[in-house]
XYZ file of C-alpha atoms in Angstrom:
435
model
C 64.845 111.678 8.245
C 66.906 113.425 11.235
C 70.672 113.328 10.303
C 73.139 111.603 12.794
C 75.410 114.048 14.837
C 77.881 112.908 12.914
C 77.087 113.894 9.500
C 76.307 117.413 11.185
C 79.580 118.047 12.299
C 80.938 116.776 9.545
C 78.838 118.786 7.216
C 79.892 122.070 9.221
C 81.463 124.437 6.869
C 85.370 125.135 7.546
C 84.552 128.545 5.304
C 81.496 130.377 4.478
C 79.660 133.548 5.276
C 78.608 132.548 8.584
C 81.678 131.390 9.426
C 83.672 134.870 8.035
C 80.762 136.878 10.125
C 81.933 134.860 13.383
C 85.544 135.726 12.983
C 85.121 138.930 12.059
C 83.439 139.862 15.346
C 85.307 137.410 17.776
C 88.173 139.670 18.620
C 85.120 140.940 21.368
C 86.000 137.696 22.958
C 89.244 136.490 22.021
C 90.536 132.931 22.328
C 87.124 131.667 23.093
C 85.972 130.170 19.841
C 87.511 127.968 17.087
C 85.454 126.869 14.440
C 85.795 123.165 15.285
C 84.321 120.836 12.165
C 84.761 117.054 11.602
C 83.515 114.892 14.347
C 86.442 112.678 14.748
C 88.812 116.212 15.050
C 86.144 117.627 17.257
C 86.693 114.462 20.032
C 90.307 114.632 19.513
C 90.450 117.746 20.094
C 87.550 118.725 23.033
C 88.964 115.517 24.887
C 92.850 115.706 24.148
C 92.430 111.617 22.779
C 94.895 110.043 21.236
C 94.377 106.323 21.608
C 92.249 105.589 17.949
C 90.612 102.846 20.177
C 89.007 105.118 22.892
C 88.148 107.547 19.829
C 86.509 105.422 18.421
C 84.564 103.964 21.498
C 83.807 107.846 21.675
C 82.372 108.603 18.699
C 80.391 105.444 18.870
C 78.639 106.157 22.109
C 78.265 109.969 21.287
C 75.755 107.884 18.191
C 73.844 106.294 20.806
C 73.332 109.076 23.027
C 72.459 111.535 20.756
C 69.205 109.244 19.770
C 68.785 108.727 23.309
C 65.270 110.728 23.897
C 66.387 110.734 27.959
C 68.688 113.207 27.173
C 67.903 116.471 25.181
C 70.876 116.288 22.517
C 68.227 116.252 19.430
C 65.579 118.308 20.101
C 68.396 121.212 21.271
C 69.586 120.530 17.738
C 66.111 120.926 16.691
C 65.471 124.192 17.815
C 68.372 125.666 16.800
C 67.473 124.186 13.063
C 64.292 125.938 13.920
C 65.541 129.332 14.362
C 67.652 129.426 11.399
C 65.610 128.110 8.764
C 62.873 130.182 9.345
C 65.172 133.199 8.094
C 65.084 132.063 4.130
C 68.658 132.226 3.385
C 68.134 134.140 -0.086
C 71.967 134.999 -0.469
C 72.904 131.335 -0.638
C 73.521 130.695 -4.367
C 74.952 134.245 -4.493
C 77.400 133.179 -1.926
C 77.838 129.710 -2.470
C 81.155 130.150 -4.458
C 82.766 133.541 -2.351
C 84.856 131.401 0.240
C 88.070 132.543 -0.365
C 87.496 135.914 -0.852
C 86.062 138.873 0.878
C 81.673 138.768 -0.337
C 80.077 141.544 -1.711
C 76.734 142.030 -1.385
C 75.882 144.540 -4.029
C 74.632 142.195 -6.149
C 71.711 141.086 -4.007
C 70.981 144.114 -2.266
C 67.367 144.774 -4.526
C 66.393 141.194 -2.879
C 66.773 142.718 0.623
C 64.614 144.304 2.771
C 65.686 145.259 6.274
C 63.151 144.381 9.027
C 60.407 146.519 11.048
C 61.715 146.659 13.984
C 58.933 145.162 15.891
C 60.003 141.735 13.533
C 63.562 142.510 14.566
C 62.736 142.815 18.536
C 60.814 139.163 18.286
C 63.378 137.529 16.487
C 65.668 138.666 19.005
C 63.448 137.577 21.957
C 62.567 134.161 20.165
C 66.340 133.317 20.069
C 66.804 134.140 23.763
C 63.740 132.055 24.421
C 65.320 129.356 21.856
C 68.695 129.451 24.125
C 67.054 128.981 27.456
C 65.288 125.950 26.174
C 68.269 124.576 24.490
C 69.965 124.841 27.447
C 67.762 123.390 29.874
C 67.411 120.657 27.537
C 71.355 119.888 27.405
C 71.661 119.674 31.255
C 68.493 117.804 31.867
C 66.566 120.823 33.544
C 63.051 119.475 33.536
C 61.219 122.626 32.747
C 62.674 126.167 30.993
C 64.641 128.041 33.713
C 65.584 131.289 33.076
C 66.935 131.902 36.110
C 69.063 129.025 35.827
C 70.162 129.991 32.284
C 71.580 133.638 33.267
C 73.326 131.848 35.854
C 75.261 129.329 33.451
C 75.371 132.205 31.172
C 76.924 134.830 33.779
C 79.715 132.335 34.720
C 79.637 129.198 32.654
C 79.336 129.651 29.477
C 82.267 129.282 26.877
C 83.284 128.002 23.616
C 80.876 127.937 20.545
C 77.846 128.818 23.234
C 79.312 132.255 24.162
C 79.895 133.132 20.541
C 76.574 132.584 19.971
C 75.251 135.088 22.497
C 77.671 137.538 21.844
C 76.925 137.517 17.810
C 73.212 137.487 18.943
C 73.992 141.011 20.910
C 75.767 141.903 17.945
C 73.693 140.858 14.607
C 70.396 141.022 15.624
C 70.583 143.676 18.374
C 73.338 146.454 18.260
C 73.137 146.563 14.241
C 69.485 146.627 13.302
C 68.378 148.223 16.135
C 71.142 150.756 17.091
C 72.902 151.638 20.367
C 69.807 151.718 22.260
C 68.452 148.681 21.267
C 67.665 147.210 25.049
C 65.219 149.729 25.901
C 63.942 149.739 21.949
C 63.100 145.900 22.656
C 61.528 146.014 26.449
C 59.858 149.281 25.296
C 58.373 146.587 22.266
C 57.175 143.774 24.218
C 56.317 145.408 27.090
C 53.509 147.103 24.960
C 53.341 143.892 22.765
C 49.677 141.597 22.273
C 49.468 138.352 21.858
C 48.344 139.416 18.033
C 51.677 140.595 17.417
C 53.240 137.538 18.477
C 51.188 134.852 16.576
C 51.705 137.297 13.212
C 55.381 136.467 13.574
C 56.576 133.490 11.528
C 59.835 132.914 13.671
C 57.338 132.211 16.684
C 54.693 130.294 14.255
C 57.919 127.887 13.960
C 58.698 127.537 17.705
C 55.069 127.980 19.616
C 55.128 124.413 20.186
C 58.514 124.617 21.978
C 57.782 127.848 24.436
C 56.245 127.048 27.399
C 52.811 127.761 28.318
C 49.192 126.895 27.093
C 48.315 130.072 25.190
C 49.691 133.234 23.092
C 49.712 135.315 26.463
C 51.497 132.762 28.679
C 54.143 132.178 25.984
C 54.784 135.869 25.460
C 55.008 136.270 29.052
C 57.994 133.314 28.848
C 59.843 134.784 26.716
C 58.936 138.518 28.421
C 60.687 136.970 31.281
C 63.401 135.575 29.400
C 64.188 138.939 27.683
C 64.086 140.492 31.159
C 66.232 137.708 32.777
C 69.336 138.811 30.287
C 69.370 142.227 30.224
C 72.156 142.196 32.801
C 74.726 140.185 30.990
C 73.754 141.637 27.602
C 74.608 145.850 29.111
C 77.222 144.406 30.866
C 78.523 143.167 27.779
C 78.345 146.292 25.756
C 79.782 148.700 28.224
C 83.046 145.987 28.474
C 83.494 145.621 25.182
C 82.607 149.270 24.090
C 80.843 148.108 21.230
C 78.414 150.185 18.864
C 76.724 149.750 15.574
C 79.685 151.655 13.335
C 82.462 149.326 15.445
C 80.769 146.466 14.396
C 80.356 147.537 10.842
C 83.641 148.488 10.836
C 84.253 144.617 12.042
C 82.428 143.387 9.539
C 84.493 145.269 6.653
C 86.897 142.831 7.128
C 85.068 140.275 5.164
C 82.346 142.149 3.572
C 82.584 144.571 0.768
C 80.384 147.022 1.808
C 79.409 150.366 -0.578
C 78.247 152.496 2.475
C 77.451 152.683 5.497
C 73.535 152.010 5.160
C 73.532 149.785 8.573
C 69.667 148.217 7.993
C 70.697 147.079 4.568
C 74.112 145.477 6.269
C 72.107 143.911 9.124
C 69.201 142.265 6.679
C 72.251 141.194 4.297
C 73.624 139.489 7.461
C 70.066 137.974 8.785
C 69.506 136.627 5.926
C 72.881 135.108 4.419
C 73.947 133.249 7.470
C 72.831 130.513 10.276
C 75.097 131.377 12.897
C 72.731 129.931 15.651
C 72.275 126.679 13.689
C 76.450 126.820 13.476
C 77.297 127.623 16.919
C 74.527 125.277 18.368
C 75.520 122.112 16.769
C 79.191 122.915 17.607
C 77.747 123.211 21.296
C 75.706 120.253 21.005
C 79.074 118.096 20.088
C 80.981 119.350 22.719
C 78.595 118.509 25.148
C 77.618 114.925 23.701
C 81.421 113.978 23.160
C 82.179 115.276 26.711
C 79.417 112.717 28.049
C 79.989 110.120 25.538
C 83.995 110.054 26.799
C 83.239 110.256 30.764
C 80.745 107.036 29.956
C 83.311 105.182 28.101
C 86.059 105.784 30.274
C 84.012 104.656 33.146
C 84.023 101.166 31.966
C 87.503 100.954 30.429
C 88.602 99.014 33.916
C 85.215 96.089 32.828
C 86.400 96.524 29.099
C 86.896 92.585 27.934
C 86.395 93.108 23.711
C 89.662 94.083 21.921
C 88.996 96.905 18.440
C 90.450 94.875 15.708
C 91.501 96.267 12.489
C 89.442 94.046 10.212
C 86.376 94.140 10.689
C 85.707 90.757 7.887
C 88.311 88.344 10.047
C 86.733 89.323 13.606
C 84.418 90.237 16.081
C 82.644 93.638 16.681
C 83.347 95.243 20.183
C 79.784 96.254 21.141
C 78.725 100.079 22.734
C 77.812 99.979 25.993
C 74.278 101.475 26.746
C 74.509 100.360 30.333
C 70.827 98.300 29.741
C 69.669 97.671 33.431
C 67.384 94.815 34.806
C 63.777 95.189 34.375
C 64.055 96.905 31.011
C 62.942 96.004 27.858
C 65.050 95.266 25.189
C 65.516 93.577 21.818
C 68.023 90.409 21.588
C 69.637 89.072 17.983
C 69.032 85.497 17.771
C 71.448 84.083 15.197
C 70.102 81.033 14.490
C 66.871 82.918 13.359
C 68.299 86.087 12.286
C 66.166 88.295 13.946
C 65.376 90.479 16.766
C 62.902 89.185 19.768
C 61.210 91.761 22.749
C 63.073 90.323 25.471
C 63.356 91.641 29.488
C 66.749 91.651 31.531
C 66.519 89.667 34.047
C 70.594 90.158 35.497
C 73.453 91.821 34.361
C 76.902 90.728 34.665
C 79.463 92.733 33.216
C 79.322 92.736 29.592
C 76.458 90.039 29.491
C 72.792 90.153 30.166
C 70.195 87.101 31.139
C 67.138 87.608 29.440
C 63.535 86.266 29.055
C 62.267 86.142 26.330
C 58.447 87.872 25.783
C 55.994 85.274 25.348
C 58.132 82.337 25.453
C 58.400 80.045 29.006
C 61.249 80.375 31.217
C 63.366 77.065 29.751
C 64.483 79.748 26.992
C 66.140 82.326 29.381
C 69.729 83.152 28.619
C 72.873 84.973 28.624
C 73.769 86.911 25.870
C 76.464 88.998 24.766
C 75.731 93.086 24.679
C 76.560 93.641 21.504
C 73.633 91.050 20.605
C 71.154 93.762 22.708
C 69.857 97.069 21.277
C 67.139 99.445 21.945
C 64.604 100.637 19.242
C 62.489 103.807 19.007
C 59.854 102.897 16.557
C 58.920 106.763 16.463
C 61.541 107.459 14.523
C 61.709 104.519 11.501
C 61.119 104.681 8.241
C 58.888 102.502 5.868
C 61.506 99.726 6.136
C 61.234 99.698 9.788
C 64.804 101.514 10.127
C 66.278 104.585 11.541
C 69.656 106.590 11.849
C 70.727 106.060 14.823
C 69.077 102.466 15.038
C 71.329 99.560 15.878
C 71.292 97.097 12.989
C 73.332 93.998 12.129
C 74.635 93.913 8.180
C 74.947 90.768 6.788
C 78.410 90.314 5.112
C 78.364 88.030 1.915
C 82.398 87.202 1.891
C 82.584 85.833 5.439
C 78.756 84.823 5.963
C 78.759 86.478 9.050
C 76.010 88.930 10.863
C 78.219 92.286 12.013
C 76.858 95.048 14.132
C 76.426 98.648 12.980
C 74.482 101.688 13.130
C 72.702 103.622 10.715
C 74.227 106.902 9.982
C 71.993 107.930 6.984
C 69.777 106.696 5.023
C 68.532 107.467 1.026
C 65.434 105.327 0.411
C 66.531 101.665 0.330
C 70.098 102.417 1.356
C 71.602 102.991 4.421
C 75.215 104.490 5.075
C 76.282 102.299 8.751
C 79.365 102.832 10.729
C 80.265 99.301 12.279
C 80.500 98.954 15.861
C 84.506 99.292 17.160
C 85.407 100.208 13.641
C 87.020 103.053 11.989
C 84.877 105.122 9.543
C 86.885 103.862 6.917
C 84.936 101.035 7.062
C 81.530 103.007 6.942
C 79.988 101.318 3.881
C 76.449 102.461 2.349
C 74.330 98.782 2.228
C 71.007 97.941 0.612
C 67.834 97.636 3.116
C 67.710 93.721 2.062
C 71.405 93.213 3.810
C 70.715 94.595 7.477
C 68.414 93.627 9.951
């Protein structure tokens, strides 16, 4: 099952390979990334909160948003799981304990083969492609635009996204490929056939996500994509000066390298690290908590429910998911414990008058929003649950129904974070105590 977007940023390493890589070559654009980890930290610090209470309302509508599928939060994430994974990370157990200290890759080096560099030129493409997707995605462009891309990219782009790029132009361009690598890749896929692309396993794992119905229009997406970044990519290299030795050189700073055999540096780096997969769920959080806080703050003036600090001797302050008349919804009855399909029929405020599917009009009623959820049953399990779900958890101490929302989940058990609620509180709970 997906993870929450908070258990990926909280599972982001502070310290690893990927992360020494990133540092070692951000000095090419100084000041614009910090490797920002922790959830909680990353809305204190991306939206300069202080007040716990809006935090928290933060983090909890960042949860629901994330799951939202009108927005494009987790299939960005997706693809940029995509385009890592399909590198097999064989330096991880090799690596695994080298955090404080400068790695050496001598010891692995008869596991590592540098690419062709027609492999090299597609993975390069694919992650272009990959980024113009993502992108679109994030700022609800109906269809891949690269046009619109280069544009955000040319005078937008910042943070954890421009790191990405600029390691892309970096670790799988300048290095493997040398100093000429731009006219090494258009010279490649300009004389490219669609046999060459369906033999690649990076673009076996994506086809589904490039646009077009067959092999030829999808190579001539990300042709166009390729073509569509040239600009910013030469313009980068002739600001920053950068070659395939400076780089290396770079790179010395937390590598201990033996030579200077530059394939067998750039398949060491290809292969030990997941910089997009970093970068792009750092990007994805930004975004999401930037959303999540100007939709919170928005109703702050309405806001009626106070955030207690117990949640065992008091009520739950529900998220907001702004539910409008006409849709349809499910509604907790407490007497029965259970959820019914139910339609909004008005909405006032924090409260919503609903009929109930299949039952006459003499049980239509207002009820409270935090008694209201929304449930993709694409995405359940067996049990009929999901992370990201809105559940209630039954509480045996105060006999009392509390709302809460998956987080993870481990066959029977699932980890919730109650509703208005500090993650101290976050409690793993059997399948048998939520609903």
């Amino acid at each position: 099952m997906d993870k929450s977007i908070v258990q990926l940023v909280d599972e982001l390493p502070a310290d690893n390979i990927t992360v020494k890589v990133l540092k070692a070559i951000d000095y090419l654009m100084p000041g614009q990334w910090t490797n920002l980890v922790g959830f909680e930290n990353s809305i204190r610090t991306i939206t300069g909160e202080t007040d716990t209470q809006i935090i928290q309302k933060i983090r909890d509508r960042a949860v629901v948003l994330y799951h939202d599928p009108q927005y494009g939060y987790q299939s960005a994430i997706q693809l940029y799981q995509t385009i890592d994974t399909a590198d097999v990370a064989i330096a991880t157990a090799a690596l695994a304990n080298k955090v404080g200290e400068k790695i050496s890759f001598l010891s692995i080096l008869s596991s590592i083969t540098p690419k062709a560099e027609v492999s090299q030129t597609f993975d390069l493409v694919l992650k272009i492609a990959v980024e113009i997707i993502a992108f679109c995605k994030l700022n609800g462009i109906p269809q891949p635009n690269p046009q619109e891309f280069v544009k955000a990219l040319n005078n937008n782009y910042q943070d954890a996204a421009l790191m990405r790029m600029v390691a892309l132009v970096c670790l799988d361009g300048m290095l493997p490929l040398g100093p000429n690598f731009l006219s090494k890749i258009h010279q490649t896929i300009t004389q490219a056939d669609t046999r060459i692309l369906t033999q690649n396993p990076l673009f076996s794992s994506l086809s589904n996500f490039i646009p077009g119905g067959t092999s030829s229009d999808k190579l001539g997406f990300i042709t166009q994509g390729f073509d569509s970044v040239q600009g910013w990519i030469n313009n980068l290299v002739t600001k920053t000066g950068i070659t395939p030795q400076s780089i290396f050189n770079a790179l010395g700073n937390c590598i201990q390298i033996a030579d200077d055999n530059l394939d067998f540096v750039a398949a060491f780096i290809d292969q030990s690290t997941n910089y997009y997969q970093h970068t792009g769920i750092q990007t994805v959080a930004r975004k999401l908590i930037l959303h999540a806080q100007e939709s919170v703050k928005s109703e702050l003036p309405t806001a009626t429910l106070p955030i207690h600090s117990n949640p065992v001797s008091s009520s739950v302050s529900s998220v907001s998911t702004q539910y409008k008349v006409g849709q349809t919804v499910e509604v907790w009855d407490e007497e029965d414990e259970d959820w019914y399909e139910s339609t909004i029929q008005k909405v006032k405020e924090n409260e919503y008058y609903i009929h109930y599917v299949g039952y006459g009009s003499s049980d239509d009623e207002w009820v409270d929003e935090d008694d209201v959820r929304v449930r993709d049953h694409s995405t359940t399990d067996d049990n009929g649950y999901g992370v990201g779900q809105k559940v209630k958890v039954w509480d045996d101490d105060e006999e009392e129904w509390y709302s809460a929302i998956i987080e993870k989940s481990e066959g029977h058990q699932y980890y919730v974070h109650y509703i208005g609620y500090d993650s101290s509180y976050s409690e793993w709970v059997d399948s048998d105590d939520i609903s």
